[in-house]
XYZ file of C-alpha atoms in Angstrom:
308
model
C 0.033 0.020 0.049
C 1.453 3.195 -1.325
C 0.381 7.032 -1.417
C -0.094 8.063 -4.833
C 2.646 10.976 -4.337
C 4.736 8.310 -4.073
C 3.863 6.516 -7.210
C 6.459 7.853 -10.038
C 4.147 6.243 -12.892
C 1.114 4.638 -14.421
C 0.797 1.809 -16.748
C -1.753 2.039 -19.335
C -2.805 -1.484 -19.757
C -5.421 -1.281 -23.036
C -2.617 -0.521 -25.350
C -1.807 -3.965 -27.407
C 0.848 -4.715 -30.002
C 0.111 -3.542 -33.494
C 3.538 -3.731 -35.115
C 4.041 -1.705 -38.083
C 0.156 -0.645 -38.052
C 1.323 1.756 -35.077
C 2.446 4.207 -38.102
C -0.825 3.905 -39.857
C -2.585 4.695 -36.672
C -0.324 7.462 -35.865
C -1.016 9.040 -39.394
C -4.702 8.944 -39.102
C -4.954 10.235 -35.546
C -2.501 13.006 -36.677
C -4.623 13.907 -39.498
C -7.995 13.978 -37.508
C -6.160 16.022 -34.802
C -4.931 18.839 -37.343
C -8.442 19.059 -38.941
C -10.014 19.503 -35.349
C -7.526 22.100 -34.804
C -7.822 23.644 -38.065
C -11.664 23.826 -37.922
C -11.891 25.145 -34.536
C -9.283 27.939 -34.912
C -10.893 28.925 -38.187
C -14.328 29.448 -36.539
C -12.609 31.354 -33.506
C -10.806 33.455 -36.185
C -14.121 34.344 -38.254
C -15.928 35.149 -34.960
C -13.158 37.235 -33.630
C -12.439 39.281 -36.784
C -16.024 39.951 -37.762
C -17.687 42.616 -35.785
C -21.162 41.612 -37.099
C -20.683 38.110 -35.283
C -20.136 39.889 -31.966
C -23.521 38.731 -30.615
C -23.982 36.575 -27.571
C -24.853 33.443 -29.858
C -21.603 33.597 -31.620
C -19.579 34.822 -28.519
C -20.848 31.606 -26.782
C -20.037 29.514 -29.796
C -16.614 30.845 -29.913
C -15.993 29.772 -26.088
C -17.412 26.218 -27.074
C -15.011 26.289 -29.885
C -12.221 27.129 -27.574
C -13.085 24.442 -25.138
C -13.105 21.859 -27.900
C -9.532 22.960 -28.603
C -8.838 22.267 -24.866
C -10.141 19.013 -24.555
C -8.661 17.614 -27.698
C -5.204 18.919 -26.761
C -5.619 17.075 -23.553
C -5.921 13.650 -25.548
C -4.474 13.713 -29.046
C -0.707 14.707 -28.230
C -0.550 12.072 -25.598
C -2.300 9.519 -27.675
C 0.326 10.157 -30.510
C 3.047 9.646 -28.104
C 1.884 6.503 -26.707
C 0.998 4.864 -30.147
C 4.813 5.164 -31.128
C 6.080 4.210 -27.746
C 7.027 0.554 -26.888
C 6.551 0.988 -23.293
C 2.876 2.398 -22.242
C 3.696 4.285 -19.175
C 2.767 7.923 -17.961
C 4.384 9.843 -15.111
C 1.853 10.470 -12.331
C 1.842 14.256 -12.434
C 1.028 14.092 -16.374
C -1.567 11.559 -15.630
C -3.428 13.749 -12.876
C -2.989 16.669 -15.301
C -4.548 14.845 -18.211
C -7.256 13.736 -15.721
C -7.912 17.383 -15.276
C -7.825 18.393 -18.597
C -10.331 15.696 -19.940
C -12.795 15.934 -16.842
C -12.889 19.979 -16.870
C -13.659 19.457 -20.695
C -16.405 17.536 -20.153
C -17.923 19.725 -17.404
C -17.298 23.107 -19.249
C -18.892 21.429 -22.427
C -22.260 20.704 -20.329
C -22.092 24.221 -19.005
C -21.574 26.253 -22.182
C -24.313 24.059 -23.696
C -26.568 25.185 -21.004
C -25.825 28.659 -21.596
C -26.160 28.664 -25.172
C -29.813 27.037 -24.607
C -30.639 29.820 -22.055
C -29.501 32.386 -24.683
C -31.615 30.947 -27.327
C -34.500 30.691 -24.987
C -34.390 34.472 -24.328
C -33.970 35.043 -27.982
C -37.190 33.231 -28.880
C -39.373 33.736 -25.919
C -38.300 37.510 -25.152
C -37.264 38.778 -28.423
C -38.122 42.236 -27.544
C -36.116 42.268 -24.527
C -33.342 40.285 -25.530
C -30.927 42.976 -26.120
C -31.570 44.591 -22.929
C -31.069 41.253 -21.201
C -28.224 39.822 -22.815
C -25.756 42.683 -22.551
C -22.088 42.368 -23.157
C -21.604 42.049 -19.535
C -23.831 39.341 -18.962
C -22.317 37.473 -21.603
C -18.990 37.769 -19.876
C -20.399 36.450 -16.506
C -22.273 33.773 -18.049
C -19.094 32.779 -19.836
C -17.182 33.070 -16.886
C -19.756 30.857 -14.972
C -19.443 27.980 -17.603
C -15.666 27.906 -17.195
C -14.491 28.513 -13.492
C -16.827 26.611 -11.169
C -16.336 23.521 -13.423
C -12.445 23.971 -13.100
C -12.610 24.514 -9.350
C -14.619 21.246 -8.963
C -12.564 19.076 -11.019
C -9.493 20.504 -9.006
C -11.130 19.368 -5.684
C -11.801 16.164 -7.444
C -8.068 15.356 -8.264
C -6.723 16.586 -5.021
C -9.301 13.998 -3.485
C -7.856 11.098 -5.984
C -4.181 12.350 -5.393
C -4.054 11.757 -1.588
C -5.422 7.917 -1.943
C -3.669 5.069 -0.696
C -3.177 3.078 -3.771
C -2.448 -0.818 -4.366
C -1.345 -0.735 -7.780
C -0.524 1.379 -10.805
C -2.051 -0.189 -13.840
C -4.862 1.488 -15.354
C -6.823 -0.469 -18.069
C -7.311 2.419 -20.530
C -5.445 4.129 -23.394
C -5.391 7.461 -21.199
C -5.526 8.326 -17.530
C -9.401 8.850 -16.026
C -10.094 9.307 -12.375
C -12.480 6.576 -11.755
C -9.424 4.205 -12.777
C -7.255 5.607 -10.037
C -9.855 5.471 -7.417
C -10.436 1.748 -8.111
C -6.662 1.154 -7.397
C -7.159 2.528 -3.895
C -6.822 0.156 -1.034
C -8.224 2.749 1.595
C -11.974 3.697 1.873
C -13.289 5.856 -1.194
C -16.269 6.991 0.520
C -15.485 10.695 0.481
C -14.367 10.321 -3.192
C -17.636 8.487 -4.210
C -19.955 10.947 -2.449
C -18.197 14.052 -3.999
C -18.429 12.445 -7.247
C -21.989 12.061 -7.024
C -22.368 15.579 -5.997
C -19.961 17.033 -8.488
C -21.856 14.805 -11.226
C -25.344 16.127 -10.100
C -23.994 19.746 -10.200
C -21.989 19.951 -13.557
C -24.020 17.314 -15.385
C -27.695 17.066 -14.238
C -27.801 20.698 -13.452
C -27.224 21.835 -16.834
C -28.948 19.096 -18.648
C -31.918 19.826 -16.634
C -31.790 23.541 -17.083
C -31.615 22.880 -21.077
C -34.768 20.476 -20.890
C -36.648 23.300 -19.036
C -35.571 25.881 -21.880
C -36.438 23.727 -24.544
C -39.743 23.015 -23.063
C -40.342 26.893 -22.962
C -39.317 27.209 -26.278
C -41.801 24.572 -27.889
C -44.501 26.043 -26.013
C -43.606 29.373 -27.586
C -43.237 27.637 -30.983
C -46.625 25.910 -30.804
C -48.342 29.078 -30.122
C -45.980 31.563 -32.094
C -45.875 32.346 -35.801
C -44.260 30.353 -38.614
C -41.481 32.742 -38.505
C -40.920 32.018 -34.876
C -40.811 28.107 -35.587
C -38.398 28.601 -38.399
C -36.042 30.809 -36.082
C -36.352 28.297 -33.467
C -35.462 25.329 -35.950
C -32.624 26.956 -37.520
C -30.771 27.705 -34.169
C -31.797 25.178 -31.886
C -31.219 22.253 -34.130
C -27.255 22.406 -34.194
C -27.396 22.852 -30.505
C -29.701 19.843 -29.850
C -27.623 17.799 -32.145
C -24.418 18.770 -30.348
C -25.998 18.099 -26.986
C -27.067 14.572 -27.980
C -23.822 13.582 -29.459
C -21.752 14.735 -26.596
C -24.310 13.126 -24.074
C -24.121 9.746 -25.807
C -20.289 9.788 -25.841
C -20.254 10.412 -22.028
C -22.910 7.511 -21.694
C -20.348 5.250 -23.491
C -17.394 6.200 -21.418
C -19.443 6.151 -18.101
C -20.701 2.570 -19.090
C -17.591 1.161 -19.964
C -15.964 2.448 -16.495
C -18.945 1.163 -14.414
C -19.796 -2.356 -15.977
C -18.150 -5.359 -17.337
C -17.179 -4.993 -20.854
C -14.945 -8.173 -21.149
C -17.373 -9.522 -23.982
C -16.996 -6.242 -26.243
C -13.880 -6.446 -28.652
C -10.909 -4.416 -27.219
C -10.820 -1.982 -30.335
C -14.480 -1.284 -29.631
C -14.063 -0.544 -25.955
C -11.173 1.956 -26.786
C -13.496 3.636 -29.470
C -16.282 3.966 -27.569
C -14.432 5.461 -24.561
C -13.042 8.113 -26.536
C -15.901 9.086 -28.503
C -16.665 12.037 -26.788
C -12.946 13.436 -26.683
C -12.440 12.489 -30.267
C -15.875 13.142 -32.245
C -17.436 16.055 -30.330
C -14.239 18.717 -31.036
C -15.063 17.741 -34.893
C -18.525 17.610 -34.485
C -19.248 21.060 -33.129
C -17.389 23.023 -35.529
C -18.527 21.124 -38.496
C -22.294 21.255 -37.467
C -22.333 25.064 -36.580
C -20.034 25.979 -39.611
C -22.223 24.269 -41.944
C -25.645 25.136 -40.766
C -25.362 28.703 -39.465
C -25.502 30.889 -42.651
C -23.690 33.940 -41.128
C -20.661 31.734 -40.045
C -20.479 29.812 -43.448
C -20.464 32.828 -45.478
C -17.711 34.545 -43.468
C -15.647 31.215 -43.278
C -15.857 31.401 -47.553
C -14.975 34.909 -47.437
C -11.840 34.346 -45.288
C -10.611 31.454 -46.973
C -11.133 32.896 -50.385
C -9.087 35.803 -49.007
C -6.232 33.918 -47.785
C -6.277 31.934 -50.894
């Protein structure tokens, strides 16, 4: 039994020998990561340099794209190094840093999606008062609320896991995650489990319930409103709803794999499902909003034609 502060490294047990195929996997994942970085940076730049896009909805989208960069950068560089490595180990500080990045990314994603649903609720249900309510100062406050509480909650989670007494250092994943380290504990983990439940209620169920509430109110307005109101709701809410469902399914895959026996599921499928929310969502969001929102799409075309 050793304290986690004395563990110098963790071994990642989900990797398997791919021989020369590891170079193919490296190339595919590197290309995927470059596409994620390029698409998110493009949309961040487009929103930043066009004053016509300095509206609450687009500023929240910019925050979302920054989070996609943040989350993918917490995984992909590490994954690329591990694919080429013959020994799949990670130092303890780097492992906890990755846990912080991945968990805070997921928490912030839910929070930003909740803030975006609130923005759409005000725009559709209170169009005349929207500009008065959703001021630039309020946009900054809501953005800060989406980011900083999530970061603080994850820091507390990491500190609780960091102080655990461990009986091993093998994590059966391709990257570090908090629950895998908690399962290595020899000592009682009641405090960790209780805090995990409270944190989940705050950063997952809280935003999801607020999103459900806002969509119920939006639906009521749509059914009783004009055709123009319904069209506006569909055009702005469809990408948001698709992004929420995609991310929620990805998180459910990861949670299910961590909590239930997945030994009958092929290893490669386990890996793909566990990484879905970290690999697909960062590309799904910019593709979805970039293709479906006409203002962003037209500005992207103008910027690309100018640079060419």
